[in-house]
PDB file of C-alpha atoms in Angstrom:
ATOM      1  CA  UNK D  13       7.204  -8.562 -14.219  1.00  0.00           C
ATOM      2  CA  UNK D  14       8.140 -10.279 -10.980  1.00  0.00           C
ATOM      3  CA  UNK D  15       5.255 -12.250  -9.495  1.00  0.00           C
ATOM      4  CA  UNK D  16       5.249 -12.181  -5.707  1.00  0.00           C
ATOM      5  CA  UNK D  17       2.202 -14.272  -4.860  1.00  0.00           C
ATOM      6  CA  UNK D  18      -0.987 -15.746  -6.214  1.00  0.00           C
ATOM      7  CA  UNK D  19      -3.908 -14.903  -3.939  1.00  0.00           C
ATOM      8  CA  UNK D  20      -6.784 -17.348  -3.832  1.00  0.00           C
ATOM      9  CA  UNK D  21      -9.876 -15.165  -3.425  1.00  0.00           C
ATOM     10  CA  UNK D  22     -13.556 -15.430  -4.347  1.00  0.00           C
ATOM     11  CA  UNK D  23     -14.112 -14.638  -8.006  1.00  0.00           C
ATOM     12  CA  UNK D  24     -10.750 -16.004  -9.162  1.00  0.00           C
ATOM     13  CA  UNK D  25      -7.087 -15.734  -8.359  1.00  0.00           C
ATOM     14  CA  UNK D  26      -5.358 -12.371  -8.030  1.00  0.00           C
ATOM     15  CA  UNK D  27      -1.660 -11.926  -8.733  1.00  0.00           C
ATOM     16  CA  UNK D  28       0.526  -9.779  -6.514  1.00  0.00           C
ATOM     17  CA  UNK D  29       3.544  -8.387  -8.349  1.00  0.00           C
ATOM     18  CA  UNK D  30       5.901  -5.465  -8.280  1.00  0.00           C
ATOM     19  CA  UNK D  31       4.474  -2.385  -9.979  1.00  0.00           C
ATOM     20  CA  UNK D  32       5.768  -1.487 -13.431  1.00  0.00           C
ATOM     21  CA  UNK D  33       6.127   1.969 -14.933  1.00  0.00           C
ATOM     22  CA  UNK D  34       3.164   1.212 -17.226  1.00  0.00           C
ATOM     23  CA  UNK D  35       0.980   0.742 -14.119  1.00  0.00           C
ATOM     24  CA  UNK D  36       1.447   4.352 -13.030  1.00  0.00           C
ATOM     25  CA  UNK D  37      -1.726   5.885 -14.556  1.00  0.00           C
ATOM     26  CA  UNK D  38      -3.884   3.143 -13.004  1.00  0.00           C
ATOM     27  CA  UNK D  39      -2.055   3.421  -9.662  1.00  0.00           C
ATOM     28  CA  UNK D  40      -2.639   7.158  -9.496  1.00  0.00           C
ATOM     29  CA  UNK D  41      -6.289   6.699 -10.475  1.00  0.00           C
ATOM     30  CA  UNK D  42      -6.679   4.185  -7.643  1.00  0.00           C
ATOM     31  CA  UNK D  43      -5.177   6.653  -5.154  1.00  0.00           C
ATOM     32  CA  UNK D  44      -7.426   9.446  -6.469  1.00  0.00           C
ATOM     33  CA  UNK D  45     -10.597   7.299  -6.231  1.00  0.00           C
ATOM     34  CA  UNK D  46     -10.528   7.473  -2.456  1.00  0.00           C
ATOM     35  CA  UNK D  47     -12.395   9.589   0.100  1.00  0.00           C
ATOM     36  CA  UNK D  48      -9.203  11.492   0.969  1.00  0.00           C
ATOM     37  CA  UNK D  49      -7.214  10.986  -2.231  1.00  0.00           C
ATOM     38  CA  UNK D  50      -9.857  12.738  -4.281  1.00  0.00           C
ATOM     39  CA  UNK D  51      -8.696  15.984  -2.645  1.00  0.00           C
ATOM     40  CA  UNK D  52      -4.932  15.448  -2.872  1.00  0.00           C
ATOM     41  CA  UNK D  53      -4.274  13.343  -5.988  1.00  0.00           C
ATOM     42  CA  UNK D  54      -4.967  14.009  -9.651  1.00  0.00           C
ATOM     43  CA  UNK D  55      -7.257  12.067 -11.942  1.00  0.00           C
ATOM     44  CA  UNK D  56      -5.490  13.557 -14.977  1.00  0.00           C
ATOM     45  CA  UNK D  57      -3.363  11.090 -16.938  1.00  0.00           C
ATOM     46  CA  UNK D  58      -1.204  13.482 -18.951  1.00  0.00           C
ATOM     47  CA  UNK D  59       2.587  13.055 -18.797  1.00  0.00           C
ATOM     48  CA  UNK D  60       2.921  16.424 -17.040  1.00  0.00           C
ATOM     49  CA  UNK D  61       0.359  15.505 -14.374  1.00  0.00           C
ATOM     50  CA  UNK D  62       2.017  12.127 -13.795  1.00  0.00           C
ATOM     51  CA  UNK D  63       5.595  13.495 -13.619  1.00  0.00           C
ATOM     52  CA  UNK D  64       5.773  13.846  -9.798  1.00  0.00           C
ATOM     53  CA  UNK D  65       4.365  10.332  -9.439  1.00  0.00           C
ATOM     54  CA  UNK D  66       6.871   9.025 -12.000  1.00  0.00           C
ATOM     55  CA  UNK D  67       9.777  10.526 -10.036  1.00  0.00           C
ATOM     56  CA  UNK D  68       8.489   8.910  -6.828  1.00  0.00           C
ATOM     57  CA  UNK D  69       7.929   5.598  -8.626  1.00  0.00           C
ATOM     58  CA  UNK D  70      11.500   5.609  -9.928  1.00  0.00           C
ATOM     59  CA  UNK D  71      12.901   6.325  -6.447  1.00  0.00           C
ATOM     60  CA  UNK D  72      10.817   3.548  -4.871  1.00  0.00           C
ATOM     61  CA  UNK D  73      11.688   1.057  -7.601  1.00  0.00           C
ATOM     62  CA  UNK D  74      15.410   1.808  -7.362  1.00  0.00           C
ATOM     63  CA  UNK D  75      15.590   1.089  -3.619  1.00  0.00           C
ATOM     64  CA  UNK D  76      15.417  -2.576  -2.538  1.00  0.00           C
ATOM     65  CA  UNK D  77      14.132  -1.483   0.891  1.00  0.00           C
ATOM     66  CA  UNK D  78      10.847  -0.448  -0.764  1.00  0.00           C
ATOM     67  CA  UNK D  79       8.307  -2.545  -2.632  1.00  0.00           C
ATOM     68  CA  UNK D  80       5.478  -0.977  -4.601  1.00  0.00           C
ATOM     69  CA  UNK D  81       3.081  -3.890  -4.985  1.00  0.00           C
ATOM     70  CA  UNK D  82       0.056  -4.192  -7.241  1.00  0.00           C
ATOM     71  CA  UNK D  83      -2.773  -6.704  -7.278  1.00  0.00           C
ATOM     72  CA  UNK D  84      -3.892  -7.692 -10.768  1.00  0.00           C
ATOM     73  CA  UNK D  85      -7.071  -9.536 -11.714  1.00  0.00           C
ATOM     74  CA  UNK D  86      -7.476 -10.543 -15.377  1.00  0.00           C
ATOM     75  CA  UNK D  87      -4.790  -8.013 -16.372  1.00  0.00           C
ATOM     76  CA  UNK D  88      -6.586  -5.178 -14.576  1.00  0.00           C
ATOM     77  CA  UNK D  89      -4.949  -3.417 -11.670  1.00  0.00           C
ATOM     78  CA  UNK D  90      -7.297  -3.707  -8.681  1.00  0.00           C
ATOM     79  CA  UNK D  91      -5.092  -3.049  -5.657  1.00  0.00           C
ATOM     80  CA  UNK D  92      -1.859  -1.565  -4.397  1.00  0.00           C
ATOM     81  CA  UNK D  93       0.279  -1.003  -1.343  1.00  0.00           C
ATOM     82  CA  UNK D  94       3.788   0.111  -0.536  1.00  0.00           C
ATOM     83  CA  UNK D  95       5.911  -1.965   1.815  1.00  0.00           C
ATOM     84  CA  UNK D  96       9.106  -0.433   3.217  1.00  0.00           C
ATOM     85  CA  UNK D  97      11.748  -2.022   5.419  1.00  0.00           C
ATOM     86  CA  UNK D  98      13.318   0.276   8.016  1.00  0.00           C
ATOM     87  CA  UNK D  99      16.345  -0.522  10.169  1.00  0.00           C
ATOM     88  CA  UNK D 100      16.464   0.955  13.654  1.00  0.00           C
ATOM     89  CA  UNK D 101      18.465   0.921  16.843  1.00  0.00           C
ATOM     90  CA  UNK D 102      15.413   0.708  19.099  1.00  0.00           C
ATOM     91  CA  UNK D 103      14.144  -2.716  20.151  1.00  0.00           C
ATOM     92  CA  UNK D 104      17.667  -4.141  20.023  1.00  0.00           C
ATOM     93  CA  UNK D 105      18.314  -3.089  16.452  1.00  0.00           C
ATOM     94  CA  UNK D 106      14.998  -4.366  15.163  1.00  0.00           C
ATOM     95  CA  UNK D 107      13.851  -3.938  11.596  1.00  0.00           C
ATOM     96  CA  UNK D 108      10.332  -2.651  10.966  1.00  0.00           C
ATOM     97  CA  UNK D 109       8.071  -3.042   7.994  1.00  0.00           C
ATOM     98  CA  UNK D 110       6.006   0.042   7.169  1.00  0.00           C
ATOM     99  CA  UNK D 111       2.837  -0.442   5.114  1.00  0.00           C
ATOM    100  CA  UNK D 112       1.524   2.575   3.209  1.00  0.00           C
ATOM    101  CA  UNK D 113      -1.161   3.477   0.667  1.00  0.00           C
ATOM    102  CA  UNK D 114      -3.217   0.280   0.801  1.00  0.00           C
ATOM    103  CA  UNK D 115      -6.006   0.505  -1.746  1.00  0.00           C
ATOM    104  CA  UNK D 116      -8.423  -1.954  -3.351  1.00  0.00           C
ATOM    105  CA  UNK D 117     -10.548  -0.818  -6.295  1.00  0.00           C
ATOM    106  CA  UNK D 118     -14.146  -0.297  -5.195  1.00  0.00           C
ATOM    107  CA  UNK D 119     -15.426  -2.824  -7.764  1.00  0.00           C
ATOM    108  CA  UNK D 120     -13.113  -5.499  -6.322  1.00  0.00           C
ATOM    109  CA  UNK D 121     -13.943  -4.999  -2.649  1.00  0.00           C
ATOM    110  CA  UNK D 122     -15.642  -7.770  -0.693  1.00  0.00           C
ATOM    111  CA  UNK D 123     -13.446 -10.474  -2.285  1.00  0.00           C
ATOM    112  CA  UNK D 124     -10.964 -10.645   0.611  1.00  0.00           C
ATOM    113  CA  UNK D 125      -8.240  -9.068  -1.563  1.00  0.00           C
ATOM    114  CA  UNK D 126      -7.187  -6.477   1.030  1.00  0.00           C
ATOM    115  CA  UNK D 127      -6.898  -9.141   3.715  1.00  0.00           C
ATOM    116  CA  UNK D 128      -4.810 -11.392   1.472  1.00  0.00           C
ATOM    117  CA  UNK D 129      -2.567  -8.466   0.476  1.00  0.00           C
ATOM    118  CA  UNK D 130      -1.963  -7.597   4.121  1.00  0.00           C
ATOM    119  CA  UNK D 131      -1.323 -11.234   5.067  1.00  0.00           C
ATOM    120  CA  UNK D 132       1.269 -11.419   2.298  1.00  0.00           C
ATOM    121  CA  UNK D 133       2.917  -8.181   3.538  1.00  0.00           C
ATOM    122  CA  UNK D 134       3.078  -9.513   7.100  1.00  0.00           C
ATOM    123  CA  UNK D 135       4.631 -12.781   5.902  1.00  0.00           C
ATOM    124  CA  UNK D 136       7.159 -10.878   3.780  1.00  0.00           C
ATOM    125  CA  UNK D 137       8.087  -8.785   6.831  1.00  0.00           C
ATOM    126  CA  UNK D 138       8.649 -11.972   8.826  1.00  0.00           C
ATOM    127  CA  UNK D 139      10.690 -13.481   5.992  1.00  0.00           C
ATOM    128  CA  UNK D 140      12.935 -10.410   6.030  1.00  0.00           C
ATOM    129  CA  UNK D 141      13.441 -10.626   9.797  1.00  0.00           C
ATOM    130  CA  UNK D 142      11.293  -7.684  10.862  1.00  0.00           C
ATOM    131  CA  UNK D 143      10.239  -7.532  14.497  1.00  0.00           C
ATOM    132  CA  UNK D 144       7.307  -5.192  13.889  1.00  0.00           C
ATOM    133  CA  UNK D 145       4.847  -4.245  11.148  1.00  0.00           C
ATOM    134  CA  UNK D 146       3.460  -0.742  11.410  1.00  0.00           C
ATOM    135  CA  UNK D 147       1.155   1.516   9.480  1.00  0.00           C
ATOM    136  CA  UNK D 148      -0.666   4.769   9.849  1.00  0.00           C
ATOM    137  CA  UNK D 149      -4.264   5.332   8.920  1.00  0.00           C
ATOM    138  CA  UNK D 150      -6.150   8.605   8.828  1.00  0.00           C
ATOM    139  CA  UNK D 151      -8.479   9.115  11.793  1.00  0.00           C
ATOM    140  CA  UNK D 152     -11.381   9.621   9.370  1.00  0.00           C
ATOM    141  CA  UNK D 153     -10.961   6.105   7.898  1.00  0.00           C
ATOM    142  CA  UNK D 154     -13.058   4.250  10.464  1.00  0.00           C
ATOM    143  CA  UNK D 155     -13.715   1.311   8.114  1.00  0.00           C
ATOM    144  CA  UNK D 156      -9.951   0.942   7.610  1.00  0.00           C
ATOM    145  CA  UNK D 157      -9.442   0.980  11.400  1.00  0.00           C
ATOM    146  CA  UNK D 158     -11.838  -1.948  11.794  1.00  0.00           C
ATOM    147  CA  UNK D 159     -10.127  -3.772   8.914  1.00  0.00           C
ATOM    148  CA  UNK D 160      -6.642  -3.421  10.449  1.00  0.00           C
ATOM    149  CA  UNK D 161      -7.911  -4.375  13.915  1.00  0.00           C
ATOM    150  CA  UNK D 162      -9.422  -7.588  12.458  1.00  0.00           C
ATOM    151  CA  UNK D 163      -5.906  -8.393  11.207  1.00  0.00           C
ATOM    152  CA  UNK D 164      -4.473  -7.965  14.709  1.00  0.00           C
ATOM    153  CA  UNK D 165      -3.133  -4.409  14.486  1.00  0.00           C
ATOM    154  CA  UNK D 166      -3.441  -2.359  17.673  1.00  0.00           C
ATOM    155  CA  UNK D 167      -3.738   1.426  17.874  1.00  0.00           C
ATOM    156  CA  UNK D 168      -0.839   1.616  20.326  1.00  0.00           C
ATOM    157  CA  UNK D 169       0.576   5.025  19.362  1.00  0.00           C
ATOM    158  CA  UNK D 170      -0.699   8.456  18.441  1.00  0.00           C
ATOM    159  CA  UNK D 171       0.661   9.383  14.999  1.00  0.00           C
ATOM    160  CA  UNK D 172       1.657  12.926  14.248  1.00  0.00           C
ATOM    161  CA  UNK D 173       2.476  14.623  10.947  1.00  0.00           C
ATOM    162  CA  UNK D 174       3.854  17.996   9.964  1.00  0.00           C
ATOM    163  CA  UNK D 175       2.899  19.077   6.438  1.00  0.00           C
ATOM    164  CA  UNK D 176       5.778  20.709   4.620  1.00  0.00           C
ATOM    165  CA  UNK D 177       4.131  21.363   1.261  1.00  0.00           C
ATOM    166  CA  UNK D 178       2.957  24.863   0.414  1.00  0.00           C
TER     167      UNK D 178
END
């Protein structure tokens, strides 16, 4: 599996790498073990329950404009995020990096892993020539807001979503 970075954090190094298909049950569990994810994800690990996630994983993995990244500590998955690169005409044809679904396992929090993951994502965006890094965060995630602000993110826009699922 392709190693992207070795993060030096308290408690030992953490490896950032691209997610593999075998990571899917642990990835979904990480998304479901969240204040909002508990209501919209599944904790079930059966093949049928994981099928929609598998289809999404395959689409993400097949597109070089998207990186599904995992953080691994002693062969245990402890973090994830998706990084997408979006071309645009605005801002003189600037590319943007979009960061989604940042999660760190509750047992691994407080080790600076989330900060190091985000710093890596920002550096990767720069390396790829992006002019802007953007993300959305639910209004109820006040701790996440403080975290992103500490990293220099500014709440400059009001995000809007239209749910299409039934």
